[in-house]
Structures are given as structure tokens and as C-alpha cells.
């Protein structure tokens, strides 16, 4: 068997993942995923959010079995691996440290090069790796990449260089909550299980999205007017008035206020109890669990969920295409956990079609955190011999572009 095997390790948040991918050619993006094992940490669901200390401990516990499983499923021997890639940041310091320490020791033991990957670049490669040999083979871009998850809501202009490596320029980001975080917080407020994004997505289909007129302006006025936003732009030395920033804390507060004004709390509290009693408080949405959960929802709350979803996905879509137009991007890449959202996919797909632009989403398995995307992002770096020193350390606030 030919080589070109990269082992990827991802431990930046609450997923312990190891993958083996095969780089296909010198073109840099034709990647074959041989294995992609993801161990999701369930401990956090009791706390309604990720607890950093628990995350580190769970990574320590899971990393070796997950690695063994990934290598076994790929059907390769350790000695066949050509490089070890690991997430350098951004992420939780202790969680990143487990992956990096392990990767360094493993690479040293095998005498293979170590490659450091930015987690956000990984998300972009989750889409790129599946997009070829589709429209992406046509040219170097630039592409407008939206990375939208529980931790990030970032817009990048991604361009392939003549050396087949990638360059990124950050052209916008959320100034407060990430979109997934807003989904999770609103879901929690309404008594839904954690993570709430997939639940909100499933329930929104049963509500009237025009019932509560959250306006785009309501979200945007915070983004353009507030002092923190201005300071953050100045700190970045950003002179360009055409920055495509977003804000989601306004809509979250608007939902809370709506629930208060409409005296929805007693219903929310009794719903929480009913879901617990029915064993649905830790469930994931499926046909059966959604049907069972729906029985505990009144129409007004479903309308509220649908209206929230319309506002958030509308804001993301508008900003994405405003940036696409401004930079003359040749296509759109969407990745991160929230890329699984059906309404977001529908809006972006239809907007891109109207503009005649290609658009790519990762499969659901590759849209949430995983190591295949880290190994895929490492492949062009491997070709360029862009290796990390053995003094590599986590960079929790690592930026891209
Ligand atoms: O990328 P990811 O697995 O982890 C990071 O945050 O880095 O994304 C998880 C986030 C959570 O906030 C989750 O609620 C959200 O993505 N999410 C969704 C959907 N599926 C996952 N949000 C809205 N609609 C969905 N279908
Ligand atoms: Zn992520």
C-alpha cells in the first residue's frame, strides 16, 4: 500500500477523536478517511455545558483506546503512519494539553514528524475534503468559509496558494455568543436537554417562524453600535469599515424577555419535570423522542423556537452573502456543529443557487468536532514540510487569519 498516511488527534473541547486519513495526490485536497473515531463525553450533560476539568480527565481516559480503535479500523500499522497531526488551539487549555502531550510522545516514539493544526482550519477542511473532486477542483477560490459551532461563529476568506497550501483571512466573527451557544442557552431557558441546538432545529419545524418578529436590526444594532465591538476592532488594527461581524446575545435576551412578558416560566418548569419523568431530559432528537417531546410543548413556545431559528439563520445567511459579494468569493463553505441545522442549510443553499455560486456542507459526522478534519488540514502542511517543533504547546486563544 502506498503511504501518505496522517494520524490526526483532536481534543480541544468535549470530543476525544483520532483519525487516519490518506492524502490522495499532490493537489492537496483529495483525502480518503480510513477511520474517524469520536468519543463524545457524556458527563457534561448533567451540568448543561462543558466542564473544563472533567473534559481533561475524560480525554486522558479515552485517548489511548480511541487511538487503538482508529488505527485498527484503518487497517494500518503504526509504522505505516507518515505524520502525527494534532489540534494546537483554540480550545480548552487542559483539554488541548492532553492531545498535544500524547501526540508529541507518540510522534517521538514512532520517529515521525508532528504537525500542528488550528482547529478552525480543521473545520474548513472538513468541507474541502468532501467537496473535491467537485466544483472546488475548478480553481483556487477565494471561498467564503463560515465556521459556526458552539464555540465559534467566524467568517474567513480562504484561498488556495500556488503551492497548494491554504491562506485565510478573518473577515468577520461574532462579537459575543457563538450561534450554537445562543441555541444552547435558549434551549436551556425553554427546558430542553443539552446540547439544545439539534432539539431547537427539530422543534422549529412545528412552529410558525413569523409569529414573533425578532428583527435582524435587533441583532445587528448591538454589533455595530456597541463599545466592546469598536474596541475589539481597534485592538485588531482593523481599519476596514466593511467587517462582517455578528451578534447573538441580543436575540437570546429578547427570547428571555418574551418568555417573561408572556408568563411562560410555570409552563417551562413543569415541562422540564415532565421531560425528566419521561426519561427525555438526556435524550437526543430522533423521530420517537421528538414526537414524545412535542406532546409537552404548547404552540406559542413552538412559534417562539421557530422565530428564534429564523432570526439566527437569517442573520448568518445575510452576513455570509454580504461578505461573499463584497470579496467576490467564488463559492461558499459551511462547517461546524450548527452547519447541521436544516433551516440554515435550506437558506444558504437557496441563496447560493440564486447567485449561481457553488456551496458545500460537510456530512453531519464531519460537521461536529472530529480528528479526520485535523488530519485533512495537516495534509497540505505535510506536503509543504511544515512541521511543528517538539516544544509545541497548547494555544487556547489561537486565531486563524
Ligand atoms: O462543532 P461542534 O460539535 O462543537 C463546538 O462547539 O466546537 O458544535 C456543537 C454546537 C452546539 O452548540 C450544538 O447545539 C450545535 O452545534 N448544533 C446545532 C445543530 N446541531 C448541532 N445547532 C443548531 N441546529 C442543529 N441542527
Ligand atoms: Zn469545533
Tab-separated table of C-alpha atoms and ligand atoms in Angstrom:
chain	number	residue	atom	x	y	z
A	1	UNK	CA	0.000	0.000	0.000
A	2	UNK	CA	1.319	3.494	-0.733
A	3	UNK	CA	1.917	5.809	2.209
A	4	UNK	CA	0.601	9.332	2.656
A	5	UNK	CA	-0.989	8.350	5.968
A	6	UNK	CA	-1.689	11.058	8.527
A	7	UNK	CA	-2.901	10.273	12.026
A	8	UNK	CA	-4.976	13.143	13.464
A	9	UNK	CA	-5.740	13.850	17.123
A	10	UNK	CA	-8.447	16.261	18.307
A	11	UNK	CA	-9.087	17.071	21.991
A	12	UNK	CA	-9.916	20.787	22.003
A	13	UNK	CA	-13.297	20.547	23.709
A	14	UNK	CA	-15.512	17.619	24.730
A	15	UNK	CA	-14.809	15.146	21.939
A	16	UNK	CA	-11.833	12.791	22.047
A	17	UNK	CA	-11.129	11.880	18.459
A	18	UNK	CA	-8.418	10.083	16.498
A	19	UNK	CA	-8.498	9.504	12.735
A	20	UNK	CA	-6.329	8.094	9.984
A	21	UNK	CA	-6.554	9.716	6.560
A	22	UNK	CA	-4.726	9.109	3.305
A	23	UNK	CA	-3.635	12.098	1.273
A	24	UNK	CA	-4.550	11.316	-2.300
A	25	UNK	CA	-2.355	13.409	-4.536
A	26	UNK	CA	-0.096	16.432	-4.693
A	27	UNK	CA	-3.178	18.570	-5.283
A	28	UNK	CA	-3.531	18.675	-1.554
A	29	UNK	CA	-7.255	18.188	-1.042
A	30	UNK	CA	-8.170	14.716	-2.178
A	31	UNK	CA	-8.390	12.991	1.122
A	32	UNK	CA	-9.603	9.498	1.942
A	33	UNK	CA	-10.814	8.946	5.502
A	34	UNK	CA	-9.723	5.462	6.622
A	35	UNK	CA	-11.064	5.856	10.149
A	36	UNK	CA	-12.511	8.618	12.297
A	37	UNK	CA	-13.281	7.538	15.852
A	38	UNK	CA	-15.074	10.078	18.055
A	39	UNK	CA	-15.755	9.505	21.758
A	40	UNK	CA	-18.263	12.124	22.905
A	41	UNK	CA	-18.066	12.979	26.570
A	42	UNK	CA	-21.468	12.447	28.116
A	43	UNK	CA	-20.535	13.633	31.619
A	44	UNK	CA	-21.225	17.278	30.720
A	45	UNK	CA	-24.949	16.808	30.082
A	46	UNK	CA	-25.533	16.824	33.851
A	47	UNK	CA	-24.117	20.349	34.005
A	48	UNK	CA	-25.757	21.961	30.950
A	49	UNK	CA	-22.364	22.844	29.479
A	50	UNK	CA	-18.766	21.657	29.164
A	51	UNK	CA	-16.864	21.489	32.472
A	52	UNK	CA	-13.153	22.006	31.621
A	53	UNK	CA	-11.677	19.828	34.406
A	54	UNK	CA	-13.979	16.960	33.542
A	55	UNK	CA	-13.121	17.340	29.849
A	56	UNK	CA	-9.375	16.947	30.518
A	57	UNK	CA	-9.948	13.897	32.689
A	58	UNK	CA	-12.194	12.258	30.112
A	59	UNK	CA	-9.653	12.909	27.330
A	60	UNK	CA	-6.955	11.230	29.428
A	61	UNK	CA	-9.184	8.242	29.938
A	62	UNK	CA	-10.269	7.942	26.305
A	63	UNK	CA	-7.258	8.867	24.214
A	64	UNK	CA	-5.420	5.538	24.152
A	65	UNK	CA	-8.439	3.297	23.456
A	66	UNK	CA	-9.671	5.763	20.811
A	67	UNK	CA	-6.250	5.759	19.124
A	68	UNK	CA	-6.046	1.952	19.131
A	69	UNK	CA	-9.534	1.745	17.658
A	70	UNK	CA	-8.770	4.321	14.939
A	71	UNK	CA	-5.584	2.546	13.846
A	72	UNK	CA	-7.280	-0.867	13.921
A	73	UNK	CA	-10.273	0.336	11.873
A	74	UNK	CA	-7.942	1.931	9.333
A	75	UNK	CA	-6.204	-1.438	8.970
A	76	UNK	CA	-2.737	0.067	9.132
A	77	UNK	CA	0.314	-0.493	11.331
A	78	UNK	CA	1.802	2.269	13.476
A	79	UNK	CA	4.972	2.123	11.417
A	80	UNK	CA	2.979	2.912	8.235
A	81	UNK	CA	1.951	6.324	9.537
A	82	UNK	CA	3.793	9.237	7.928
A	83	UNK	CA	2.961	12.025	10.381
A	84	UNK	CA	1.013	12.799	13.546
A	85	UNK	CA	-1.240	15.878	13.434
A	86	UNK	CA	-2.768	17.473	16.499
A	87	UNK	CA	-5.023	20.425	17.339
A	88	UNK	CA	-2.897	23.270	18.730
A	89	UNK	CA	-5.873	25.569	19.546
A	90	UNK	CA	-8.209	27.292	20.001
A	91	UNK	CA	-9.868	25.351	22.778
A	92	UNK	CA	-9.727	24.473	26.467
A	93	UNK	CA	-6.128	24.617	27.721
A	94	UNK	CA	-6.218	21.389	29.730
A	95	UNK	CA	-8.089	19.504	27.030
A	96	UNK	CA	-5.660	20.625	24.317
A	97	UNK	CA	-2.735	19.697	26.558
A	98	UNK	CA	-3.830	16.051	26.726
A	99	UNK	CA	-3.904	15.738	22.918
A	100	UNK	CA	-0.663	17.641	22.360
A	101	UNK	CA	1.305	15.780	25.041
A	102	UNK	CA	0.069	12.479	23.704
A	103	UNK	CA	0.785	13.444	20.073
A	104	UNK	CA	4.298	14.594	20.888
A	105	UNK	CA	5.142	11.377	22.723
A	106	UNK	CA	3.577	9.224	20.022
A	107	UNK	CA	5.363	11.056	17.177
A	108	UNK	CA	8.657	10.912	19.059
A	109	UNK	CA	8.242	7.204	19.743
A	110	UNK	CA	7.498	6.475	16.081
A	111	UNK	CA	10.125	8.933	14.840
A	112	UNK	CA	7.548	10.692	12.649
A	113	UNK	CA	7.013	14.420	12.153
A	114	UNK	CA	4.474	16.313	14.246
A	115	UNK	CA	2.060	18.751	12.558
A	116	UNK	CA	0.167	21.459	14.480
A	117	UNK	CA	-3.314	22.302	13.193
A	118	UNK	CA	-5.592	25.198	14.016
A	119	UNK	CA	-8.995	23.752	14.975
A	120	UNK	CA	-10.800	26.357	12.837
A	121	UNK	CA	-8.729	25.414	9.805
A	122	UNK	CA	-9.751	21.837	10.557
A	123	UNK	CA	-13.444	22.765	10.308
A	124	UNK	CA	-12.825	24.383	6.909
A	125	UNK	CA	-11.033	21.241	5.688
A	126	UNK	CA	-13.950	19.091	6.823
A	127	UNK	CA	-15.831	20.667	3.928
A	128	UNK	CA	-12.950	20.923	1.480
A	129	UNK	CA	-12.103	17.257	1.863
A	130	UNK	CA	-15.574	16.211	0.778
A	131	UNK	CA	-16.026	18.874	-1.855
A	132	UNK	CA	-13.395	17.504	-4.255
A	133	UNK	CA	-13.388	16.458	-6.992
A	134	UNK	CA	-16.496	18.636	-7.248
A	135	UNK	CA	-16.592	22.301	-8.230
A	136	UNK	CA	-13.640	23.039	-5.970
A	137	UNK	CA	-11.252	21.426	-8.368
A	138	UNK	CA	-12.070	24.345	-10.666
A	139	UNK	CA	-9.926	26.912	-9.008
A	140	UNK	CA	-8.186	28.365	-6.009
A	141	UNK	CA	-11.137	30.439	-4.797
A	142	UNK	CA	-11.321	32.653	-2.895
A	143	UNK	CA	-14.085	30.911	-0.960
A	144	UNK	CA	-16.133	32.347	1.842
A	145	UNK	CA	-15.984	29.906	4.762
A	146	UNK	CA	-18.479	30.138	7.621
A	147	UNK	CA	-17.381	28.192	10.707
A	148	UNK	CA	-20.364	28.075	13.021
A	149	UNK	CA	-20.421	25.983	16.193
A	150	UNK	CA	-20.918	26.178	19.944
A	151	UNK	CA	-17.561	27.911	20.332
A	152	UNK	CA	-17.169	29.874	17.097
A	153	UNK	CA	-19.014	31.919	14.553
A	154	UNK	CA	-16.307	33.071	12.159
A	155	UNK	CA	-16.158	34.124	8.540
A	156	UNK	CA	-12.960	33.505	6.582
A	157	UNK	CA	-11.841	34.225	3.089
A	158	UNK	CA	-9.966	31.027	2.151
A	159	UNK	CA	-7.647	30.960	-0.838
A	160	UNK	CA	-5.511	28.117	-2.197
A	161	UNK	CA	-1.977	29.259	-2.955
A	162	UNK	CA	0.034	28.158	-5.964
A	163	UNK	CA	1.885	25.767	-3.597
A	164	UNK	CA	-1.442	24.088	-2.749
A	165	UNK	CA	-1.393	25.350	0.803
A	166	UNK	CA	-4.259	27.492	2.125
A	167	UNK	CA	-4.381	31.077	3.263
A	168	UNK	CA	-7.112	32.516	5.459
A	169	UNK	CA	-8.269	35.995	6.251
A	170	UNK	CA	-10.755	36.542	9.037
A	171	UNK	CA	-13.381	38.957	7.719
A	172	UNK	CA	-15.994	38.660	10.467
A	173	UNK	CA	-16.953	36.969	13.692
A	174	UNK	CA	-19.475	37.072	16.499
A	175	UNK	CA	-18.848	39.838	18.991
A	176	UNK	CA	-20.433	37.935	21.843
A	177	UNK	CA	-22.101	34.491	21.842
A	178	UNK	CA	-21.386	31.897	19.175
A	179	UNK	CA	-24.523	30.912	17.258
A	180	UNK	CA	-24.502	27.369	18.734
A	181	UNK	CA	-24.062	28.828	22.196
A	182	UNK	CA	-27.149	31.029	21.660
A	183	UNK	CA	-29.069	27.938	20.511
A	184	UNK	CA	-27.959	26.005	23.598
A	185	UNK	CA	-28.747	28.845	26.010
A	186	UNK	CA	-32.219	29.467	24.581
A	187	UNK	CA	-32.906	25.722	24.606
A	188	UNK	CA	-31.898	25.542	28.273
A	189	UNK	CA	-34.128	28.535	29.029
A	190	UNK	CA	-37.054	26.658	27.473
A	191	UNK	CA	-36.304	23.462	29.417
A	192	UNK	CA	-34.763	21.400	26.589
A	193	UNK	CA	-31.863	18.921	27.018
A	194	UNK	CA	-28.213	19.865	26.372
A	195	UNK	CA	-26.941	20.391	23.696
A	196	UNK	CA	-30.121	22.151	22.682
A	197	UNK	CA	-29.259	23.119	19.083
A	198	UNK	CA	-30.435	19.863	17.473
A	199	UNK	CA	-33.618	19.963	19.588
A	200	UNK	CA	-34.425	23.542	18.600
A	201	UNK	CA	-33.872	22.557	14.953
A	202	UNK	CA	-36.259	19.603	15.241
A	203	UNK	CA	-38.976	21.502	17.133
A	204	UNK	CA	-38.777	24.650	14.979
A	205	UNK	CA	-40.339	22.685	12.126
A	206	UNK	CA	-43.568	22.614	14.184
A	207	UNK	CA	-43.785	26.344	14.819
A	208	UNK	CA	-44.681	29.485	12.883
A	209	UNK	CA	-41.453	31.393	12.193
A	210	UNK	CA	-43.301	34.653	11.588
A	211	UNK	CA	-45.112	34.589	14.938
A	212	UNK	CA	-42.522	36.567	16.913
A	213	UNK	CA	-40.987	39.316	14.804
A	214	UNK	CA	-37.380	39.278	16.047
A	215	UNK	CA	-35.774	41.586	13.623
A	216	UNK	CA	-32.350	41.374	12.045
A	217	UNK	CA	-31.859	45.010	13.114
A	218	UNK	CA	-32.360	43.948	16.694
A	219	UNK	CA	-29.348	41.686	16.423
A	220	UNK	CA	-27.301	43.966	14.267
A	221	UNK	CA	-27.681	47.218	16.195
A	222	UNK	CA	-25.646	45.744	19.031
A	223	UNK	CA	-22.950	44.616	16.658
A	224	UNK	CA	-22.466	47.996	15.040
A	225	UNK	CA	-23.155	50.255	17.959
A	226	UNK	CA	-21.502	48.844	21.000
A	227	UNK	CA	-18.256	49.893	22.540
A	228	UNK	CA	-16.837	46.411	23.006
A	229	UNK	CA	-17.216	45.844	19.290
A	230	UNK	CA	-15.357	49.025	18.467
A	231	UNK	CA	-12.607	48.236	20.923
A	232	UNK	CA	-12.205	44.714	19.562
A	233	UNK	CA	-11.873	46.097	16.047
A	234	UNK	CA	-9.333	48.671	17.159
A	235	UNK	CA	-7.354	46.046	19.062
A	236	UNK	CA	-7.178	44.078	15.847
A	237	UNK	CA	-5.927	47.144	13.994
A	238	UNK	CA	-8.878	46.776	11.655
A	239	UNK	CA	-9.370	49.895	9.605
A	240	UNK	CA	-11.780	48.458	7.121
A	241	UNK	CA	-15.362	49.561	7.683
A	242	UNK	CA	-16.569	46.521	5.786
A	243	UNK	CA	-16.175	43.994	8.540
A	244	UNK	CA	-18.848	41.334	8.685
A	245	UNK	CA	-19.370	40.882	12.398
A	246	UNK	CA	-22.363	39.235	14.061
A	247	UNK	CA	-24.003	39.275	17.481
A	248	UNK	CA	-26.299	36.748	19.123
A	249	UNK	CA	-26.644	37.858	22.723
A	250	UNK	CA	-29.411	40.347	21.783
A	251	UNK	CA	-31.717	37.664	20.411
A	252	UNK	CA	-31.046	35.451	23.427
A	253	UNK	CA	-32.116	38.292	25.747
A	254	UNK	CA	-35.138	39.013	23.545
A	255	UNK	CA	-36.276	35.394	23.932
A	256	UNK	CA	-35.876	35.570	27.696
A	257	UNK	CA	-37.881	38.808	27.806
A	258	UNK	CA	-40.586	37.328	25.589
A	259	UNK	CA	-40.888	34.332	27.928
A	260	UNK	CA	-41.145	36.650	30.948
A	261	UNK	CA	-43.683	39.007	29.355
A	262	UNK	CA	-45.851	36.082	28.351
A	263	UNK	CA	-45.571	34.407	31.767
A	264	UNK	CA	-44.145	31.243	30.255
A	265	UNK	CA	-41.994	30.205	33.261
A	266	UNK	CA	-44.525	27.942	35.022
A	267	UNK	CA	-45.062	26.024	31.780
A	268	UNK	CA	-41.288	25.775	31.252
A	269	UNK	CA	-40.737	24.439	34.771
A	270	UNK	CA	-43.489	21.836	34.542
A	271	UNK	CA	-42.245	20.806	31.083
A	272	UNK	CA	-38.745	20.275	32.484
A	273	UNK	CA	-40.201	17.974	35.144
A	274	UNK	CA	-42.384	16.121	32.660
A	275	UNK	CA	-39.401	15.510	30.338
A	276	UNK	CA	-37.345	14.217	33.270
A	277	UNK	CA	-40.173	11.945	34.367
A	278	UNK	CA	-40.466	10.580	30.813
A	279	UNK	CA	-36.687	9.996	30.663
A	280	UNK	CA	-36.350	12.539	27.852
A	281	UNK	CA	-34.126	15.036	29.650
A	282	UNK	CA	-30.930	13.459	28.315
A	283	UNK	CA	-32.310	12.162	25.037
A	284	UNK	CA	-31.074	13.062	21.581
A	285	UNK	CA	-33.672	14.037	18.986
A	286	UNK	CA	-34.985	11.133	16.919
A	287	UNK	CA	-38.396	10.535	15.370
A	288	UNK	CA	-39.712	8.944	18.590
A	289	UNK	CA	-38.126	11.323	21.109
A	290	UNK	CA	-39.213	14.406	19.141
A	291	UNK	CA	-42.797	13.120	18.959
A	292	UNK	CA	-42.758	12.380	22.702
A	293	UNK	CA	-41.250	15.811	23.495
A	294	UNK	CA	-43.703	17.656	21.267
A	295	UNK	CA	-46.542	16.415	23.451
A	296	UNK	CA	-45.166	18.650	26.224
A	297	UNK	CA	-44.996	21.812	24.106
A	298	UNK	CA	-47.672	24.465	23.547
A	299	UNK	CA	-47.968	26.207	20.191
A	300	UNK	CA	-46.733	29.554	21.472
A	301	UNK	CA	-43.399	28.052	22.597
A	302	UNK	CA	-43.005	26.217	19.287
A	303	UNK	CA	-43.639	29.506	17.467
A	304	UNK	CA	-41.029	31.182	19.655
A	305	UNK	CA	-38.479	28.468	18.774
A	306	UNK	CA	-39.257	28.764	15.051
A	307	UNK	CA	-38.970	32.564	15.190
A	308	UNK	CA	-35.630	32.368	17.025
A	309	UNK	CA	-34.321	29.933	14.431
A	310	UNK	CA	-35.491	32.155	11.558
A	311	UNK	CA	-33.766	35.155	13.083
A	312	UNK	CA	-30.432	33.421	13.755
A	313	UNK	CA	-30.235	31.592	10.427
A	314	UNK	CA	-31.415	34.721	8.594
A	315	UNK	CA	-28.688	36.789	10.232
A	316	UNK	CA	-26.000	34.196	9.414
A	317	UNK	CA	-27.163	33.864	5.800
A	318	UNK	CA	-27.386	37.601	5.164
A	319	UNK	CA	-23.947	38.308	6.623
A	320	UNK	CA	-22.391	35.371	4.786
A	321	UNK	CA	-23.662	36.519	1.396
A	322	UNK	CA	-22.918	40.194	2.047
A	323	UNK	CA	-19.282	39.157	2.632
A	324	UNK	CA	-19.330	36.807	-0.366
A	325	UNK	CA	-20.454	39.650	-2.578
A	326	UNK	CA	-18.035	42.166	-1.105
A	327	UNK	CA	-14.984	39.950	-1.616
A	328	UNK	CA	-16.122	38.456	-4.909
A	329	UNK	CA	-15.888	34.940	-3.446
A	330	UNK	CA	-16.290	32.053	-5.909
A	331	UNK	CA	-18.108	29.706	-3.581
A	332	UNK	CA	-19.297	29.117	-0.036
A	333	UNK	CA	-18.138	26.548	2.544
A	334	UNK	CA	-20.148	25.997	5.723
A	335	UNK	CA	-18.849	23.963	8.663
A	336	UNK	CA	-19.078	23.463	12.447
A	337	UNK	CA	-21.844	21.878	14.522
A	338	UNK	CA	-24.522	24.400	13.512
A	339	UNK	CA	-23.888	23.544	9.822
A	340	UNK	CA	-26.139	20.554	10.576
A	341	UNK	CA	-29.074	22.942	11.049
A	342	UNK	CA	-31.714	22.239	8.403
A	343	UNK	CA	-33.052	25.763	8.164
A	344	UNK	CA	-29.531	27.186	7.784
A	345	UNK	CA	-28.780	24.672	5.021
A	346	UNK	CA	-32.034	25.491	3.265
A	347	UNK	CA	-31.449	29.244	3.334
A	348	UNK	CA	-27.808	29.117	2.287
A	349	UNK	CA	-28.462	26.575	-0.466
A	350	UNK	CA	-31.286	28.634	-1.928
A	351	UNK	CA	-29.371	31.930	-1.714
A	352	UNK	CA	-26.286	30.362	-3.339
A	353	UNK	CA	-28.415	28.877	-6.125
A	354	UNK	CA	-29.913	32.279	-6.882
A	355	UNK	CA	-26.413	33.696	-7.204
A	356	UNK	CA	-25.094	30.751	-9.178
A	357	UNK	CA	-22.468	30.029	-6.539
A	358	UNK	CA	-21.330	26.550	-5.510
A	359	UNK	CA	-21.920	25.730	-1.843
A	360	UNK	CA	-20.601	22.836	0.230
A	361	UNK	CA	-21.586	21.486	3.635
A	362	UNK	CA	-19.849	18.648	5.459
A	363	UNK	CA	-21.738	15.462	6.246
A	364	UNK	CA	-23.209	15.561	9.745
A	365	UNK	CA	-20.446	13.259	11.058
A	366	UNK	CA	-17.767	15.650	9.841
A	367	UNK	CA	-19.571	18.865	10.797
A	368	UNK	CA	-19.055	18.397	14.540
A	369	UNK	CA	-15.607	18.119	16.132
A	370	UNK	CA	-13.575	15.206	14.780
A	371	UNK	CA	-9.967	14.252	14.060
A	372	UNK	CA	-10.384	13.492	10.338
A	373	UNK	CA	-10.688	17.214	9.679
A	374	UNK	CA	-7.478	17.823	11.660
A	375	UNK	CA	-5.594	15.175	9.675
A	376	UNK	CA	-7.037	16.557	6.415
A	377	UNK	CA	-5.907	20.102	7.245
A	378	UNK	CA	-2.468	18.679	8.042
A	379	UNK	CA	-2.064	17.077	4.611
A	380	UNK	CA	-1.053	20.246	2.678
A	381	UNK	CA	1.279	21.074	5.571
A	382	UNK	CA	2.833	17.616	5.290
A	383	UNK	CA	3.491	18.195	1.587
A	384	UNK	CA	4.991	21.602	2.402
A	385	UNK	CA	7.125	20.057	5.198
A	386	UNK	CA	5.520	22.482	7.646
A	387	UNK	CA	6.295	20.560	10.843
A	388	UNK	CA	5.870	21.581	14.485
A	389	UNK	CA	8.765	21.722	16.962
A	390	UNK	CA	8.806	19.184	19.790
A	391	UNK	CA	8.294	22.137	22.142
A	392	UNK	CA	4.735	22.588	20.802
A	393	UNK	CA	2.313	23.809	23.459
A	394	UNK	CA	-1.443	24.459	23.506
A	395	UNK	CA	-2.603	27.916	22.402
A	396	UNK	CA	-6.133	28.217	23.846
A	397	UNK	CA	-6.766	31.569	22.106
A	398	UNK	CA	-5.149	30.621	18.798
A	399	UNK	CA	-6.513	32.661	15.909
A	400	UNK	CA	-6.755	31.984	12.232
A	401	UNK	CA	-6.012	34.692	9.683
B	1	LIG	O1	-18.681	21.901	16.251
B	1	LIG	P1	-19.328	21.396	17.478
B	1	LIG	O2	-19.547	19.922	17.629
B	1	LIG	O3	-18.526	21.780	18.758
B	1	LIG	C1	-18.030	23.050	19.002
B	1	LIG	O4	-18.810	23.847	19.562
B	1	LIG	O5	-16.856	23.314	18.632
B	1	LIG	O6	-20.717	22.183	17.618
B	1	LIG	C2	-21.639	21.938	18.657
B	1	LIG	C3	-22.694	23.023	18.614
B	1	LIG	C4	-23.645	23.005	19.795
B	1	LIG	O7	-23.846	24.337	20.247
B	1	LIG	C5	-24.919	22.417	19.214
B	1	LIG	O8	-26.094	22.826	19.887
B	1	LIG	C6	-24.875	22.982	17.814
B	1	LIG	O9	-23.511	22.887	17.433
B	1	LIG	N1	-25.722	22.220	16.887
B	1	LIG	C7	-26.831	22.733	16.280
B	1	LIG	C8	-27.383	21.687	15.487
B	1	LIG	N2	-26.576	20.580	15.643
B	1	LIG	C9	-25.580	20.937	16.490
B	1	LIG	N3	-27.385	23.944	16.348
B	1	LIG	C10	-28.488	24.157	15.626
B	1	LIG	N4	-29.079	23.214	14.853
B	1	LIG	C11	-28.555	21.978	14.752
B	1	LIG	N5	-29.143	21.051	13.981
B	2	LIG	ZN1	-15.233	22.863	16.629
